[in-house]
CSV table of C-alpha atoms and ligand atoms in Angstrom, one decimal:
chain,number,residue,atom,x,y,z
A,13,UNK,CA,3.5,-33.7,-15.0
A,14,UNK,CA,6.1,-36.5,-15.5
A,15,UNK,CA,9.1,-34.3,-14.7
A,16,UNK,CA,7.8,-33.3,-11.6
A,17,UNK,CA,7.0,-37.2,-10.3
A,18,UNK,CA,10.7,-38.2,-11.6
A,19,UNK,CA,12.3,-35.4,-9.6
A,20,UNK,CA,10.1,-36.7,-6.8
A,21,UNK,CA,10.9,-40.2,-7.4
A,22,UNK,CA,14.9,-39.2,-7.2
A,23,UNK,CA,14.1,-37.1,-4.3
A,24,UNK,CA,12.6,-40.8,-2.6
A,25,UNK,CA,14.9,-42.5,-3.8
A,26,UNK,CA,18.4,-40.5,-2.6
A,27,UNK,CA,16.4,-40.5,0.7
A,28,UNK,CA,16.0,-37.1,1.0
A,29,UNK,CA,14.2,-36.8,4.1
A,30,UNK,CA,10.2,-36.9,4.2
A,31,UNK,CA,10.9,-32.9,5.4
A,32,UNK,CA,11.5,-32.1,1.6
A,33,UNK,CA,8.7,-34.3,0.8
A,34,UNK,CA,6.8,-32.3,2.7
A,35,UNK,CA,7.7,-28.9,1.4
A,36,UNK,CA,6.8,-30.1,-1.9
A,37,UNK,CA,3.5,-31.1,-1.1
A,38,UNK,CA,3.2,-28.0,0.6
A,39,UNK,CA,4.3,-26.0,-2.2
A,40,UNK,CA,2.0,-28.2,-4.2
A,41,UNK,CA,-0.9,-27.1,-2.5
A,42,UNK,CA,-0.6,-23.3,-3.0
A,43,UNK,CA,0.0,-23.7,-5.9
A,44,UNK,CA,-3.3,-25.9,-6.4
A,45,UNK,CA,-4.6,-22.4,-4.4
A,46,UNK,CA,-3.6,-20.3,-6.8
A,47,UNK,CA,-4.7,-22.0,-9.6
A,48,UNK,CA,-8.4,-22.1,-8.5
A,49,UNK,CA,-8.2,-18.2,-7.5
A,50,UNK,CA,-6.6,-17.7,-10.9
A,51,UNK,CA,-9.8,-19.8,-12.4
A,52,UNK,CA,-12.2,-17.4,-10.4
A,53,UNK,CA,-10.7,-14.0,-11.6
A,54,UNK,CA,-9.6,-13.1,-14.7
A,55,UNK,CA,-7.3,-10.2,-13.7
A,56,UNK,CA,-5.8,-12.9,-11.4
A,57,UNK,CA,-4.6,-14.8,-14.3
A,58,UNK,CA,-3.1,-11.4,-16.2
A,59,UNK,CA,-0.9,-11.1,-13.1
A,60,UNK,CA,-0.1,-14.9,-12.7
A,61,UNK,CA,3.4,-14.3,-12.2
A,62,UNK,CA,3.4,-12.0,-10.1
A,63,UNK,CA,1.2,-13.7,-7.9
A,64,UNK,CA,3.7,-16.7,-7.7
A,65,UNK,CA,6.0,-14.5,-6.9
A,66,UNK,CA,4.0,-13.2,-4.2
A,67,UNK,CA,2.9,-16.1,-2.7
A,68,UNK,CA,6.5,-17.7,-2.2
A,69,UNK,CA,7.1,-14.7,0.6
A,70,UNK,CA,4.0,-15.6,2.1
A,71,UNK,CA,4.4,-16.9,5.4
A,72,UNK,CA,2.4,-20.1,6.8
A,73,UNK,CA,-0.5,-17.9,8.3
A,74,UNK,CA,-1.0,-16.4,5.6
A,75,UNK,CA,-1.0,-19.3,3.7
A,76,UNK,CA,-3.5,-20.7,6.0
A,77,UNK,CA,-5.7,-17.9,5.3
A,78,UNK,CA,-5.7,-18.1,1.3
A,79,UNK,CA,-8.7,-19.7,1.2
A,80,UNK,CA,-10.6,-17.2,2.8
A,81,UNK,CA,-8.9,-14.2,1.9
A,82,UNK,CA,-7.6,-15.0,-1.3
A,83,UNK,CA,-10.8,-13.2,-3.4
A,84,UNK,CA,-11.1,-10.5,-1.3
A,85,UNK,CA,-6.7,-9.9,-2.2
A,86,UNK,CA,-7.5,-10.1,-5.8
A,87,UNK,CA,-10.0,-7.6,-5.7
A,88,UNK,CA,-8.0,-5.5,-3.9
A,89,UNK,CA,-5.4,-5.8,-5.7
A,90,UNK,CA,-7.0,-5.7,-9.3
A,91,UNK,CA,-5.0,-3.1,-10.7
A,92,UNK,CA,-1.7,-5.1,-9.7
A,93,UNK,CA,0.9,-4.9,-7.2
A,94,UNK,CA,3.1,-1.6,-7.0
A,95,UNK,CA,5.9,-3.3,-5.8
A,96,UNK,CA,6.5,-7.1,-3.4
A,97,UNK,CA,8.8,-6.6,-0.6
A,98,UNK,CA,7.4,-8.3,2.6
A,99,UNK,CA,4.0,-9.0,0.9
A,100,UNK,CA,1.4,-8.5,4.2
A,101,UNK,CA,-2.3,-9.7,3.8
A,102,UNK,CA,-5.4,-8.3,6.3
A,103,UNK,CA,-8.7,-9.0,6.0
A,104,UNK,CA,-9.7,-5.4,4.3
A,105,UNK,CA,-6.3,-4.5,2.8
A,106,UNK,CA,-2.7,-5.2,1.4
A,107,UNK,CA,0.3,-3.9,2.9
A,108,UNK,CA,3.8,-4.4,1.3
A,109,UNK,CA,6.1,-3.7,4.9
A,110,UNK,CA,9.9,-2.1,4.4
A,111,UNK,CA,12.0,-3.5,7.2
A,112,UNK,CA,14.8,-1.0,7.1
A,113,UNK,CA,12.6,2.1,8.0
A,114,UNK,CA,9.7,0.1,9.8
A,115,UNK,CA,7.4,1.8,7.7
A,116,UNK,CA,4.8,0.1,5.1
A,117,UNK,CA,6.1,0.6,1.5
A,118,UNK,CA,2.2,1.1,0.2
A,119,UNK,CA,-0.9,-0.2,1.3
A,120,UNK,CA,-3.7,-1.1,-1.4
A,121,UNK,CA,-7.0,-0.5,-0.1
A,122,UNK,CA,-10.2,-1.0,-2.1
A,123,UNK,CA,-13.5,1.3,-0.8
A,124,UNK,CA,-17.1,1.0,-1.1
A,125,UNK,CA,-19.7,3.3,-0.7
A,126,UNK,CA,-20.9,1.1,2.6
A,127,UNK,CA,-18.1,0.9,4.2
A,128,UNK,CA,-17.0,4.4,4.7
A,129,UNK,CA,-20.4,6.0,5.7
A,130,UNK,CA,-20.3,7.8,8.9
A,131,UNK,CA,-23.6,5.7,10.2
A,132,UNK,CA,-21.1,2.5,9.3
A,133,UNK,CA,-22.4,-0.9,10.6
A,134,UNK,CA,-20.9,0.0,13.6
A,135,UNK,CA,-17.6,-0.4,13.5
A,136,UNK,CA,-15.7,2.6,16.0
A,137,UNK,CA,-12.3,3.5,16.1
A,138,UNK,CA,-12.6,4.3,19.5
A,139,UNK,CA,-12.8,0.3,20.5
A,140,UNK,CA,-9.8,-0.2,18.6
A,141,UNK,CA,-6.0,0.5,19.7
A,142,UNK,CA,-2.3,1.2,18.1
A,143,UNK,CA,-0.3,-2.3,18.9
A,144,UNK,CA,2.9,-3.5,17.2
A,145,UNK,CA,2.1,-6.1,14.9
A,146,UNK,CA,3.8,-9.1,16.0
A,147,UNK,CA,4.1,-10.9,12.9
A,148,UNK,CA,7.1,-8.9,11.7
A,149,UNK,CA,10.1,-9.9,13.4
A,150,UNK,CA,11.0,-8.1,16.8
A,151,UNK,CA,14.4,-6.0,14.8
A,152,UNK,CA,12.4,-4.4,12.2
A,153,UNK,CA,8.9,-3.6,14.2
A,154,UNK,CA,8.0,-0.5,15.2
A,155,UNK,CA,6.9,-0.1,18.4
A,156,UNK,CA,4.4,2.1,20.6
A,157,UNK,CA,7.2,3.8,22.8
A,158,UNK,CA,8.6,4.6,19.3
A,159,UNK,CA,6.0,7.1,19.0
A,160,UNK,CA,5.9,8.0,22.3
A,161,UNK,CA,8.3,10.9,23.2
A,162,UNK,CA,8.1,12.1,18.9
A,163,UNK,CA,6.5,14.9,18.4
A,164,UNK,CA,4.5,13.1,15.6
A,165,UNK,CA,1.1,12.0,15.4
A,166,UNK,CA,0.8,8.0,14.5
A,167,UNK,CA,-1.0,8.5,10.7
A,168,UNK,CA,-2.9,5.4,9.8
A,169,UNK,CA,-2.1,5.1,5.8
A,170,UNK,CA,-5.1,2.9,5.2
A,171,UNK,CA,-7.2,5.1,7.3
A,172,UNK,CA,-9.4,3.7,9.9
A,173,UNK,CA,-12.4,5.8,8.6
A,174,UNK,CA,-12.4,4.0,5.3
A,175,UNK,CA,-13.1,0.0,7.2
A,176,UNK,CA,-16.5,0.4,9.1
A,177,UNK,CA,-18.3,-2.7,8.1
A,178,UNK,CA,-16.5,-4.7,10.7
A,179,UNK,CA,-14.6,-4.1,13.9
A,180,UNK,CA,-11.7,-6.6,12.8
A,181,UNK,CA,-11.0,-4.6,9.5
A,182,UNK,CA,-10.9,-1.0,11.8
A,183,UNK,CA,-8.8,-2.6,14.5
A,184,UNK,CA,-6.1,-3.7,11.6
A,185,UNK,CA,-6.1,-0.3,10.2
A,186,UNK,CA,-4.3,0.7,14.1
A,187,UNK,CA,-1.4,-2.2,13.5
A,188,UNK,CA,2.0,-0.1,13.6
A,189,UNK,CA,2.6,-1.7,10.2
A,190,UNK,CA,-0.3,0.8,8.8
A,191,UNK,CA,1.3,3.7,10.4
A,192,UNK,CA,4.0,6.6,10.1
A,193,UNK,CA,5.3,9.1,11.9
A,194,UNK,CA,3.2,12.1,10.7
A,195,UNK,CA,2.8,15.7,11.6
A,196,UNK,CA,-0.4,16.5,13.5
A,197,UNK,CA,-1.3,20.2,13.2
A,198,UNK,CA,-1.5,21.1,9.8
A,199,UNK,CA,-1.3,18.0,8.2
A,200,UNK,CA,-2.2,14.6,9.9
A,201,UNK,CA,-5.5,16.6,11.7
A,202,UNK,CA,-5.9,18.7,8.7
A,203,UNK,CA,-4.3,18.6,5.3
A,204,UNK,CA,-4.3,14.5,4.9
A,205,UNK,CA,-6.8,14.1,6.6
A,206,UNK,CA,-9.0,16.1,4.3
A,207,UNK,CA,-7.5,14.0,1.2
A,208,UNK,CA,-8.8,11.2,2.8
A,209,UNK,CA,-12.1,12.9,2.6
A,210,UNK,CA,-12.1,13.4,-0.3
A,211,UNK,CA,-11.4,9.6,-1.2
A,212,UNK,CA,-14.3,8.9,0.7
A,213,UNK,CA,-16.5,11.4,-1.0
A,214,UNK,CA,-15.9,9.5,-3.9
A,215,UNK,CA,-16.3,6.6,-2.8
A,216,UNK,CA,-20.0,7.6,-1.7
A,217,UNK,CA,-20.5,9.3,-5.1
A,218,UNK,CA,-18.8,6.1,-7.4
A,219,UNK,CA,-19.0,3.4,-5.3
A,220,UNK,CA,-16.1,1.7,-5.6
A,221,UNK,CA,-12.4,3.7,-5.2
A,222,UNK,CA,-8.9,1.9,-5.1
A,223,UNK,CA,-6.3,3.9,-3.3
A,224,UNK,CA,-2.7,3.1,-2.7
A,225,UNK,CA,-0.9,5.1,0.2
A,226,UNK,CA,2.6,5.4,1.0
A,227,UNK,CA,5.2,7.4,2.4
A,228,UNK,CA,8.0,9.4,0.1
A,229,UNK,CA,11.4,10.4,1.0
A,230,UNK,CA,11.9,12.8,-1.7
A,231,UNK,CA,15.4,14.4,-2.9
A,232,UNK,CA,16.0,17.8,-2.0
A,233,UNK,CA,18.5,20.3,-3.8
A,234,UNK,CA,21.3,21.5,-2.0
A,235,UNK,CA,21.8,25.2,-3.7
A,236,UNK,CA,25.5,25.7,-4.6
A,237,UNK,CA,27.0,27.8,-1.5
A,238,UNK,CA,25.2,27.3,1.2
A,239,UNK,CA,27.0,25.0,4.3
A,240,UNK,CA,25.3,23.2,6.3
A,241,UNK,CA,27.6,20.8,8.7
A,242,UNK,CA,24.6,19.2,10.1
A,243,UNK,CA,22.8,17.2,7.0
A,244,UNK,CA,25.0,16.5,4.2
A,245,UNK,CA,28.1,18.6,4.6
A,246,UNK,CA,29.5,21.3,2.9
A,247,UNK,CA,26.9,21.5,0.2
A,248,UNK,CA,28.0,22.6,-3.6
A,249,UNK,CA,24.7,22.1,-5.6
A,250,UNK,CA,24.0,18.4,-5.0
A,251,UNK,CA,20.5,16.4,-4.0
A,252,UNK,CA,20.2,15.0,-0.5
A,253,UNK,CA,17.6,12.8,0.9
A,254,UNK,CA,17.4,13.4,4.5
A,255,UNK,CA,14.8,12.4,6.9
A,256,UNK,CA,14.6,11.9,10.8
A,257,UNK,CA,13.9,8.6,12.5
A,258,UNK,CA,12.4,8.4,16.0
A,259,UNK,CA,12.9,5.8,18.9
A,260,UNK,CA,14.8,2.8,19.9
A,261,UNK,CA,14.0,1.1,16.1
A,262,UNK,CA,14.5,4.5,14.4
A,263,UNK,CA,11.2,4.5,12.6
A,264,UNK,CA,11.6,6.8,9.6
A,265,UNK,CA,9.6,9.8,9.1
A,266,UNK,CA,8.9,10.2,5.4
A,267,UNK,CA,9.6,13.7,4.0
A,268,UNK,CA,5.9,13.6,2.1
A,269,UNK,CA,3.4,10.8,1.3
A,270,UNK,CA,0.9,9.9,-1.4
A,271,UNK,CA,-2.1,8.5,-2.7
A,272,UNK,CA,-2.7,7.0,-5.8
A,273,UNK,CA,-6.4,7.1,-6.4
A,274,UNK,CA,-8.3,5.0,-9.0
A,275,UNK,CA,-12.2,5.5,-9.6
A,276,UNK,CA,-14.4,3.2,-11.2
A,277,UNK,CA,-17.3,4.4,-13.5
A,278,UNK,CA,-20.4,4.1,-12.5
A,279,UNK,CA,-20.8,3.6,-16.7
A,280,UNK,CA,-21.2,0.1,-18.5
A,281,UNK,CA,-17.6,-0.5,-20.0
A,282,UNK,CA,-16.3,3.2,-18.6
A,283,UNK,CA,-12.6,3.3,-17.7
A,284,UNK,CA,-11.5,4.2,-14.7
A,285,UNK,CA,-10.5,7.8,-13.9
A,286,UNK,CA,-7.0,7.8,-11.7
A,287,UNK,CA,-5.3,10.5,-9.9
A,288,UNK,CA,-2.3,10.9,-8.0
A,289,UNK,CA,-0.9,13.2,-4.8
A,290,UNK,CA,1.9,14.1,-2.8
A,291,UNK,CA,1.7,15.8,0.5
A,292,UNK,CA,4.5,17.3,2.5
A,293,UNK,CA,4.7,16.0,6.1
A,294,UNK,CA,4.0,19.5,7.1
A,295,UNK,CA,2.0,21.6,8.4
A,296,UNK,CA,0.0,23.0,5.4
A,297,UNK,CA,-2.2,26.2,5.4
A,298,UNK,CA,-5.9,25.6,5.8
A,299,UNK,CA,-6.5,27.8,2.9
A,300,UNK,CA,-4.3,25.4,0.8
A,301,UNK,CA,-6.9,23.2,-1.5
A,302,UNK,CA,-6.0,19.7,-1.8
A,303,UNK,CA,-5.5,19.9,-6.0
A,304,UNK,CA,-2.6,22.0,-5.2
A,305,UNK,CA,-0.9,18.7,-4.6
A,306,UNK,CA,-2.0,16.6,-7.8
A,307,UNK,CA,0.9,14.7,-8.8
A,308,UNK,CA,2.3,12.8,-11.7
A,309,UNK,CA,2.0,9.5,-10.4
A,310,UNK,CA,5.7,8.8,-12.3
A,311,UNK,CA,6.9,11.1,-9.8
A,312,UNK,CA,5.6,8.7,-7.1
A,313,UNK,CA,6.9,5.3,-9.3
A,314,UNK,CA,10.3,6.9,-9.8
A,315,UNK,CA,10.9,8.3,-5.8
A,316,UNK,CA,9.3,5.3,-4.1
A,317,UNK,CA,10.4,2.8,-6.6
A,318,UNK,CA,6.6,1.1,-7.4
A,319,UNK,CA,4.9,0.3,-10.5
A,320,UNK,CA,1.4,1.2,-10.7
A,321,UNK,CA,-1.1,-0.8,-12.8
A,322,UNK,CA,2.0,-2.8,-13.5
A,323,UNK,CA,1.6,-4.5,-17.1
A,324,UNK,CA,-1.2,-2.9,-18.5
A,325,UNK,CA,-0.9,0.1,-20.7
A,326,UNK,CA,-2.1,3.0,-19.0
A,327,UNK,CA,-3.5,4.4,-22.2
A,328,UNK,CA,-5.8,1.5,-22.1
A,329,UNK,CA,-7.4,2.5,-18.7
A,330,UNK,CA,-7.0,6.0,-18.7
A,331,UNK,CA,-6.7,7.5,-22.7
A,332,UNK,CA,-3.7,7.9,-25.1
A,333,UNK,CA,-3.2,11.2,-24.2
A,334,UNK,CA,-2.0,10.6,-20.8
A,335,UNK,CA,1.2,12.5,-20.8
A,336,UNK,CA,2.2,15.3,-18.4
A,337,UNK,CA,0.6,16.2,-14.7
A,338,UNK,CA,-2.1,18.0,-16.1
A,339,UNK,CA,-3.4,15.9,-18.4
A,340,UNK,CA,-4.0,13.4,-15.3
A,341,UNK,CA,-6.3,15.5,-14.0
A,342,UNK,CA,-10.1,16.0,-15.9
A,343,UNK,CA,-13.3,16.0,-15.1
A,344,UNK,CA,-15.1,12.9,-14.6
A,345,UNK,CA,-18.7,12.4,-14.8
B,83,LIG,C1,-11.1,-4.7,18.4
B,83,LIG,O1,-10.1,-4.3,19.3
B,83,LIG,C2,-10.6,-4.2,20.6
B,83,LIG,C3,-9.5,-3.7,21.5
B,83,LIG,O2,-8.4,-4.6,21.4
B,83,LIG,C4,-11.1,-5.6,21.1
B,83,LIG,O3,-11.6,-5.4,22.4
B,83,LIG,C5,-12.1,-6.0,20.2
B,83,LIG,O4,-12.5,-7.4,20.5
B,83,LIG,C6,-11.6,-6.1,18.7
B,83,LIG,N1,-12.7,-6.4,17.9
B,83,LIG,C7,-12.6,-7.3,16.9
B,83,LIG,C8,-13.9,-7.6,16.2
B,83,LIG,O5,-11.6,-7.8,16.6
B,84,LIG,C1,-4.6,14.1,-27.7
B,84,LIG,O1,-4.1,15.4,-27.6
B,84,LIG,C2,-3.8,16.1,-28.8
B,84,LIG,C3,-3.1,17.4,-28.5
B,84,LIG,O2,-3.5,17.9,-27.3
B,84,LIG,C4,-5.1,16.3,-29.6
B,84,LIG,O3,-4.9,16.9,-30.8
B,84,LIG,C5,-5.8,14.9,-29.8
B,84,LIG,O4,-7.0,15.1,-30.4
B,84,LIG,C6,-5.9,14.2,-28.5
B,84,LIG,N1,-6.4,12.8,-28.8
B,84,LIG,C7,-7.4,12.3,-28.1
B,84,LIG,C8,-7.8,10.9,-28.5
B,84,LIG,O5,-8.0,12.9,-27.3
């Protein structure tokens, strides 16, 4: 690449300092990275660019850890990147971190039948514990005593129950950066958690299950008429977003959360069957079933502002007659 040797050469020769020397060969080097992950994985090199992008926010231990990690993140990540704020990389999922309400923006996880049998390879949630995660910096990280005096449960998104091969992947899942502030009866202990159930049956019955979870703060109308001082004023038929934050760094509780569920045929060259939810934070009868909440996953791209299966056609994956709520849901055998 001659450019690149003349801009070094001027860089040498204006006597920059050996600090931008070393950046470059730095930068150099992930990139060589990249280049040899994009060499082992086709879908790697469909999402190049994103994957620069990516990588730029990564931070030194991250980079450190490419080597290792970097297959595993492009087979979680296979069906591309929702969105790439705060990119964050653990060893059995992807997390993409919003500072300003200290809550993940999605977390990517990718399941197999193994890994989420009850009789795991012995991996317990009981040795593992909630702790801040002290690679985000100290003003935008949620904290224990956050959670504390809520009256909220702390809801893993990538849920412990879905890492058992290995007590490092279940003790990540209990990083603050993997949970919200989530209602316990009715929901947390009940309603989500039988979702995530669900994924898991799956998982068991397909084998391998890609699910992206996040939180939602959804609009809510305002009917025309009706005061109320306390959220957004004197109300004349408008949308509001309103949600509570708890503790000393205001950790937002989302007003609903989804999943974004992709299933892999078991079939030779069968596309992939995807479904979407959103769940109120709420208590949510018992007698409720879970399909109640099937969801156009444009709902979810448009509220949370992601991109799923970003540049590929989703006719390709999931038929050409993809086109209202309904139609996302069939039976798939
Ligand atoms: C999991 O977390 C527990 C509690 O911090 C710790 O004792 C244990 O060593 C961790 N295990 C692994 C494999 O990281
Ligand atoms: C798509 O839907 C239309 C109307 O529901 C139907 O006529 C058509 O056969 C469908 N096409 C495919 C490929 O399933």
């Amino acid at each position: 690449m001659p450019l690149v040797s003349i801009d070094l050469t001027l860089l040498v020769l204006t006597g920059s300092s050996f600090f931008i020397l070393g950046a470059y060969y730095q930068h150099h080097d992930f990139l060589s990275k990249v280049h040899r992950l994009i060499q082992e994985d086709p879908y790697a090199f469909y999402i190049r660019e994103k994957l620069y992008d990516t990588l730029q926010l990564f931070n030194p231990y991250c980079l450190d850890q490419l080597d290792g990690s970097s297959s595993r993140m492009s087979q979680i990540m296979k069906y591309g990147f929702p969105g790439l704020d705060d990119i964050r990389v653990y060893s059995d999922f992807i997390l993409s971190y919003d500072r300003r309400n200290r809550v993940a923006h999605w977390v990517y996880e990718h399941l197999r039948a193994p890994c989420v049998k009850s009789n795991g390879n012995g991996a317990h949630r009981r040795e593992s514990y909630y702790q801040a995660d002290m690679s985000v910096p100290s003003n935008f990280r949620a904290d224990l005593t956050d959670y504390r005096d809520s009256r909220f449960d702390r809801g893993h998104l990538a849920a412990a129950g879905n890492h058992k091969c290995h007590q490092t992947h279940c003790n990540e899942t209990f990083y603050l950066t993997n949970i919200a502030p989530q209602v316990g009866k009715g929901f947390n202990r009940d309603a989500w958690n039988n979702l995530e159930i669900y994924v898991r049956d799956l998982t068991e019955r397909y084998g391998s299950v890609y699910v992206c979870t996040g939180p939602i703060y959804k609009p809510k109308h305002q009917l025309r008429g009706v005061t109320d001082a306390e959220h957004c004023g004197k109300v004349d038929d408008k949308w509001c977003v309103e949600y509570e934050v708890i503790g000393e760094n205001t950790v937002a509780v989302p007003t609903h959360f989804f999943k974004v569920i992709t299933v892999e045929s078991k079939l030779p060259g069968g596309s992939p069957y995807m479904e979407a939810y959103i769940m109120p934070n709420a208590p949510i009868s018992s007698s409720t079933n879970i399909r109640n909440f099937l969801a156009d996953i444009r709902e979810i791209e448009h509220i949370a502002g992601l991109q799923f299966f970003n540049g590929l056609r989703r006719s390709f994956f999931f038929g050409t007659n993809y086109s209202t709520a309904s139609d996302i849901y069939r039976n798939f055998v």
